[in-house]
Amino acid sequence: TANEEKSRAFNFVQADMGIKSFKLYHKTHLLLLGVTPIAVVASPSMLNVPLDFVLALGIPLHAHIGMNWVISDYVPPATRGLARGALAGLTLVTVAGLLKLNYDGPGITESIKGLWREEKKE
């Protein structure tokens, strides 16, 4: 039926609803579990760019779906729509910021690894 099909489709704003959301959440979990250590070990190398772009999309999507479950569990029903809308906006801004960091800056992996590097003294 139409309702069953709707419950299986991925809805970005209500990202905790439906079987596709559940499966996508677990796929992003496995993707990040594999890509993150490879990105850290391979950096700096030519693998940085594609791996950082995967991280720029995977991390916010995984967090977005997970936070929708938090909203369902802890936010009162009357304000869930507002909370979900705010989360969708925050997720999109996060993706944009990480993509900009990858495109114009050193990338996600090098930015994180830079926290543990000593400053070059001139």
C-alpha atoms as an extended CHARMM CRD file, in Angstrom:
* protein
*
       122  EXT
         1         1  THR       CA              0.0000000000        0.0000000000        0.0000000000  PROA      1               0.0000000000
         2         2  ALA       CA              1.0020000000        3.6550000000       -0.2680000000  PROA      2               0.0000000000
         3         3  ASN       CA              1.5670000000        4.0150000000        3.4910000000  PROA      3               0.0000000000
         4         4  GLU       CA              3.8740000000        0.9920000000        3.5830000000  PROA      4               0.0000000000
         5         5  GLU       CA              5.8830000000        2.3630000000        0.6490000000  PROA      5               0.0000000000
         6         6  LYS       CA              6.1010000000        5.7730000000        2.3020000000  PROA      6               0.0000000000
         7         7  SER       CA              7.3570000000        4.2080000000        5.5440000000  PROA      7               0.0000000000
         8         8  ARG       CA             10.1430000000        2.4530000000        3.6140000000  PROA      8               0.0000000000
         9         9  ALA       CA             11.3210000000        5.5720000000        1.7500000000  PROA      9               0.0000000000
        10        10  PHE       CA             14.0990000000        7.7830000000        3.1170000000  PROA      10              0.0000000000
        11        11  ASN       CA             12.8020000000       11.1050000000        4.4070000000  PROA      11              0.0000000000
        12        12  PHE       CA             15.6260000000       13.5640000000        5.1340000000  PROA      12              0.0000000000
        13        13  VAL       CA             13.6920000000       15.6230000000        7.6900000000  PROA      13              0.0000000000
        14        14  GLN       CA             12.2340000000       12.5930000000        9.5090000000  PROA      14              0.0000000000
        15        15  ALA       CA             15.3770000000       10.5450000000        9.0350000000  PROA      15              0.0000000000
        16        16  ASP       CA             14.5920000000        8.0530000000       11.7850000000  PROA      16              0.0000000000
        17        17  MET       CA             11.4000000000        6.8460000000       10.1390000000  PROA      17              0.0000000000
        18        18  GLY       CA             11.3130000000        3.8390000000        7.8430000000  PROA      18              0.0000000000
        19        19  ILE       CA             13.4330000000        0.8180000000        7.0690000000  PROA      19              0.0000000000
        20        20  LYS       CA             15.5540000000        2.6310000000        4.4630000000  PROA      20              0.0000000000
        21        21  SER       CA             16.6990000000        5.1160000000        7.0870000000  PROA      21              0.0000000000
        22        22  PHE       CA             17.6330000000        2.2920000000        9.4320000000  PROA      22              0.0000000000
        23        23  LYS       CA             19.6040000000        0.5050000000        6.7160000000  PROA      23              0.0000000000
        24        24  LEU       CA             21.2830000000        3.7360000000        5.5600000000  PROA      24              0.0000000000
        25        25  TYR       CA             22.3200000000        4.4970000000        9.1430000000  PROA      25              0.0000000000
        26        26  HSD       CA             24.0480000000        1.1340000000        9.4370000000  PROA      26              0.0000000000
        27        27  LYS       CA             25.6730000000        1.4650000000        6.0060000000  PROA      27              0.0000000000
        28        28  THR       CA             27.1220000000        4.8520000000        6.9480000000  PROA      28              0.0000000000
        29        29  HSD       CA             28.3500000000        3.3150000000       10.1960000000  PROA      29              0.0000000000
        30        30  LEU       CA             30.2400000000        0.5970000000        8.3140000000  PROA      30              0.0000000000
        31        31  LEU       CA             31.4950000000        3.0820000000        5.7100000000  PROA      31              0.0000000000
        32        32  LEU       CA             32.9120000000        5.3930000000        8.3770000000  PROA      32              0.0000000000
        33        33  LEU       CA             34.3500000000        2.4480000000       10.2930000000  PROA      33              0.0000000000
        34        34  GLY       CA             36.3640000000        1.5050000000        7.1990000000  PROA      34              0.0000000000
        35        35  VAL       CA             37.1970000000        4.9020000000        5.7160000000  PROA      35              0.0000000000
        36        36  THR       CA             38.2610000000        6.7830000000        8.8560000000  PROA      36              0.0000000000
        37        37  PRO       CA             41.3170000000        4.6920000000        9.8040000000  PROA      37              0.0000000000
        38        38  ILE       CA             42.4020000000        4.4700000000        6.1630000000  PROA      38              0.0000000000
        39        39  ALA       CA             42.1650000000        8.2560000000        5.8450000000  PROA      39              0.0000000000
        40        40  VAL       CA             44.2320000000        8.7990000000        8.9930000000  PROA      40              0.0000000000
        41        41  VAL       CA             46.9430000000        6.3060000000        8.0480000000  PROA      41              0.0000000000
        42        42  ALA       CA             47.1260000000        7.3450000000        4.3750000000  PROA      42              0.0000000000
        43        43  SER       CA             47.3150000000       11.0790000000        5.0810000000  PROA      43              0.0000000000
        44        44  PRO       CA             49.0810000000       12.9390000000        3.5610000000  PROA      44              0.0000000000
        45        45  SER       CA             48.7160000000       11.2540000000        0.1900000000  PROA      45              0.0000000000
        46        46  MET       CA             46.7020000000       11.3870000000       -3.0040000000  PROA      46              0.0000000000
        47        47  LEU       CA             43.9730000000        9.3960000000       -1.2260000000  PROA      47              0.0000000000
        48        48  ASN       CA             43.1730000000       12.3830000000        1.0120000000  PROA      48              0.0000000000
        49        49  VAL       CA             40.8350000000       14.1050000000       -1.4110000000  PROA      49              0.0000000000
        50        50  PRO       CA             38.4120000000       11.2390000000       -2.1450000000  PROA      50              0.0000000000
        51        51  LEU       CA             38.4610000000        9.9490000000        1.4290000000  PROA      51              0.0000000000
        52        52  ASP       CA             37.8690000000       13.4200000000        2.8790000000  PROA      52              0.0000000000
        53        53  PHE       CA             34.9020000000       13.9280000000        0.5480000000  PROA      53              0.0000000000
        54        54  VAL       CA             33.4320000000       10.5980000000        1.6850000000  PROA      54              0.0000000000
        55        55  LEU       CA             33.8910000000       11.7160000000        5.2930000000  PROA      55              0.0000000000
        56        56  ALA       CA             32.3390000000       15.1350000000        4.5340000000  PROA      56              0.0000000000
        57        57  LEU       CA             29.1270000000       13.4300000000        3.4510000000  PROA      57              0.0000000000
        58        58  GLY       CA             29.1660000000       10.3090000000        5.6260000000  PROA      58              0.0000000000
        59        59  ILE       CA             29.7650000000       11.8540000000        9.0450000000  PROA      59              0.0000000000
        60        60  PRO       CA             26.9340000000       14.4310000000        8.8850000000  PROA      60              0.0000000000
        61        61  LEU       CA             24.4730000000       11.9430000000        7.3550000000  PROA      61              0.0000000000
        62        62  HSD       CA             25.1940000000        9.3600000000       10.0440000000  PROA      62              0.0000000000
        63        63  ALA       CA             24.8760000000       11.9780000000       12.7880000000  PROA      63              0.0000000000
        64        64  HSD       CA             21.6920000000       13.3840000000       11.2380000000  PROA      64              0.0000000000
        65        65  ILE       CA             19.8950000000       10.0450000000       11.2690000000  PROA      65              0.0000000000
        66        66  GLY       CA             21.0700000000        9.2770000000       14.8050000000  PROA      66              0.0000000000
        67        67  MET       CA             20.0200000000       12.6770000000       16.1340000000  PROA      67              0.0000000000
        68        68  ASN       CA             16.5520000000       12.1940000000       14.6550000000  PROA      68              0.0000000000
        69        69  TRP       CA             16.1910000000        9.1850000000       16.9600000000  PROA      69              0.0000000000
        70        70  VAL       CA             17.1940000000       11.4080000000       19.8710000000  PROA      70              0.0000000000
        71        71  ILE       CA             14.5430000000       13.9250000000       18.7990000000  PROA      71              0.0000000000
        72        72  SER       CA             11.9040000000       11.1700000000       18.6510000000  PROA      72              0.0000000000
        73        73  ASP       CA             12.8500000000        9.9680000000       22.1260000000  PROA      73              0.0000000000
        74        74  TYR       CA             13.3250000000       13.2440000000       24.0080000000  PROA      74              0.0000000000
        75        75  VAL       CA             11.6320000000       16.1660000000       22.2470000000  PROA      75              0.0000000000
        76        76  PRO       CA              7.9340000000       16.7340000000       23.0060000000  PROA      76              0.0000000000
        77        77  PRO       CA              5.6820000000       15.9210000000       20.0230000000  PROA      77              0.0000000000
        78        78  ALA       CA              4.5110000000       19.5270000000       19.6970000000  PROA      78              0.0000000000
        79        79  THR       CA              8.0330000000       20.7850000000       18.9510000000  PROA      79              0.0000000000
        80        80  ARG       CA              9.4750000000       17.8250000000       17.0270000000  PROA      80              0.0000000000
        81        81  GLY       CA              8.8250000000       19.4080000000       13.6480000000  PROA      81              0.0000000000
        82        82  LEU       CA             10.7690000000       22.5150000000       14.6220000000  PROA      82              0.0000000000
        83        83  ALA       CA             13.6070000000       20.4400000000       16.0750000000  PROA      83              0.0000000000
        84        84  ARG       CA             13.7890000000       18.2550000000       12.9610000000  PROA      84              0.0000000000
        85        85  GLY       CA             13.8020000000       21.3190000000       10.7000000000  PROA      85              0.0000000000
        86        86  ALA       CA             16.5960000000       22.9050000000       12.7240000000  PROA      86              0.0000000000
        87        87  LEU       CA             18.5790000000       19.6690000000       12.6030000000  PROA      87              0.0000000000
        88        88  ALA       CA             18.1290000000       19.4290000000        8.8160000000  PROA      88              0.0000000000
        89        89  GLY       CA             19.4650000000       22.9660000000        8.4530000000  PROA      89              0.0000000000
        90        90  LEU       CA             22.3810000000       22.2660000000       10.7720000000  PROA      90              0.0000000000
        91        91  THR       CA             23.2320000000       19.0950000000        8.8480000000  PROA      91              0.0000000000
        92        92  LEU       CA             23.2540000000       20.9510000000        5.5220000000  PROA      92              0.0000000000
        93        93  VAL       CA             25.4520000000       23.7230000000        6.9520000000  PROA      93              0.0000000000
        94        94  THR       CA             27.8180000000       21.0860000000        8.3650000000  PROA      94              0.0000000000
        95        95  VAL       CA             28.1030000000       19.3580000000        4.9770000000  PROA      95              0.0000000000
        96        96  ALA       CA             28.7600000000       22.7060000000        3.2970000000  PROA      96              0.0000000000
        97        97  GLY       CA             31.4390000000       23.5910000000        5.8490000000  PROA      97              0.0000000000
        98        98  LEU       CA             33.2100000000       20.2510000000        5.5430000000  PROA      98              0.0000000000
        99        99  LEU       CA             33.0800000000       20.3970000000        1.7400000000  PROA      99              0.0000000000
       100       100  LYS       CA             34.5610000000       23.9080000000        1.8490000000  PROA      100             0.0000000000
       101       101  LEU       CA             37.3030000000       22.7000000000        4.1990000000  PROA      101             0.0000000000
       102       102  ASN       CA             38.1030000000       19.9270000000        1.7260000000  PROA      102             0.0000000000
       103       103  TYR       CA             37.9440000000       22.1640000000       -1.3400000000  PROA      103             0.0000000000
       104       104  ASP       CA             39.6730000000       25.3200000000       -0.0860000000  PROA      104             0.0000000000
       105       105  GLY       CA             41.6000000000       24.0840000000        2.9310000000  PROA      105             0.0000000000
       106       106  PRO       CA             43.7650000000       21.1910000000        4.0310000000  PROA      106             0.0000000000
       107       107  GLY       CA             40.8500000000       18.7450000000        4.2560000000  PROA      107             0.0000000000
       108       108  ILE       CA             39.2310000000       16.9880000000        7.1760000000  PROA      108             0.0000000000
       109       109  THR       CA             41.9670000000       14.4520000000        7.8550000000  PROA      109             0.0000000000
       110       110  GLU       CA             44.8670000000       16.9060000000        7.7150000000  PROA      110             0.0000000000
       111       111  SER       CA             42.9330000000       19.4010000000        9.8570000000  PROA      111             0.0000000000
       112       112  ILE       CA             42.4110000000       16.7830000000       12.5620000000  PROA      112             0.0000000000
       113       113  LYS       CA             45.9780000000       15.4720000000       12.3510000000  PROA      113             0.0000000000
       114       114  GLY       CA             47.2230000000       19.0660000000       12.5500000000  PROA      114             0.0000000000
       115       115  LEU       CA             45.9410000000       19.2690000000       16.1220000000  PROA      115             0.0000000000
       116       116  TRP       CA             48.7910000000       16.9490000000       17.1700000000  PROA      116             0.0000000000
       117       117  ARG       CA             51.5600000000       18.4340000000       15.0490000000  PROA      117             0.0000000000
       118       118  GLU       CA             54.0390000000       20.8660000000       16.4550000000  PROA      118             0.0000000000
       119       119  GLU       CA             54.0100000000       24.3240000000       14.9510000000  PROA      119             0.0000000000
       120       120  LYS       CA             56.8690000000       25.0040000000       12.5760000000  PROA      120             0.0000000000
       121       121  LYS       CA             59.2200000000       27.5610000000       14.1370000000  PROA      121             0.0000000000
       122       122  GLU       CA             60.7460000000       29.9330000000       11.6660000000  PROA      122             0.0000000000
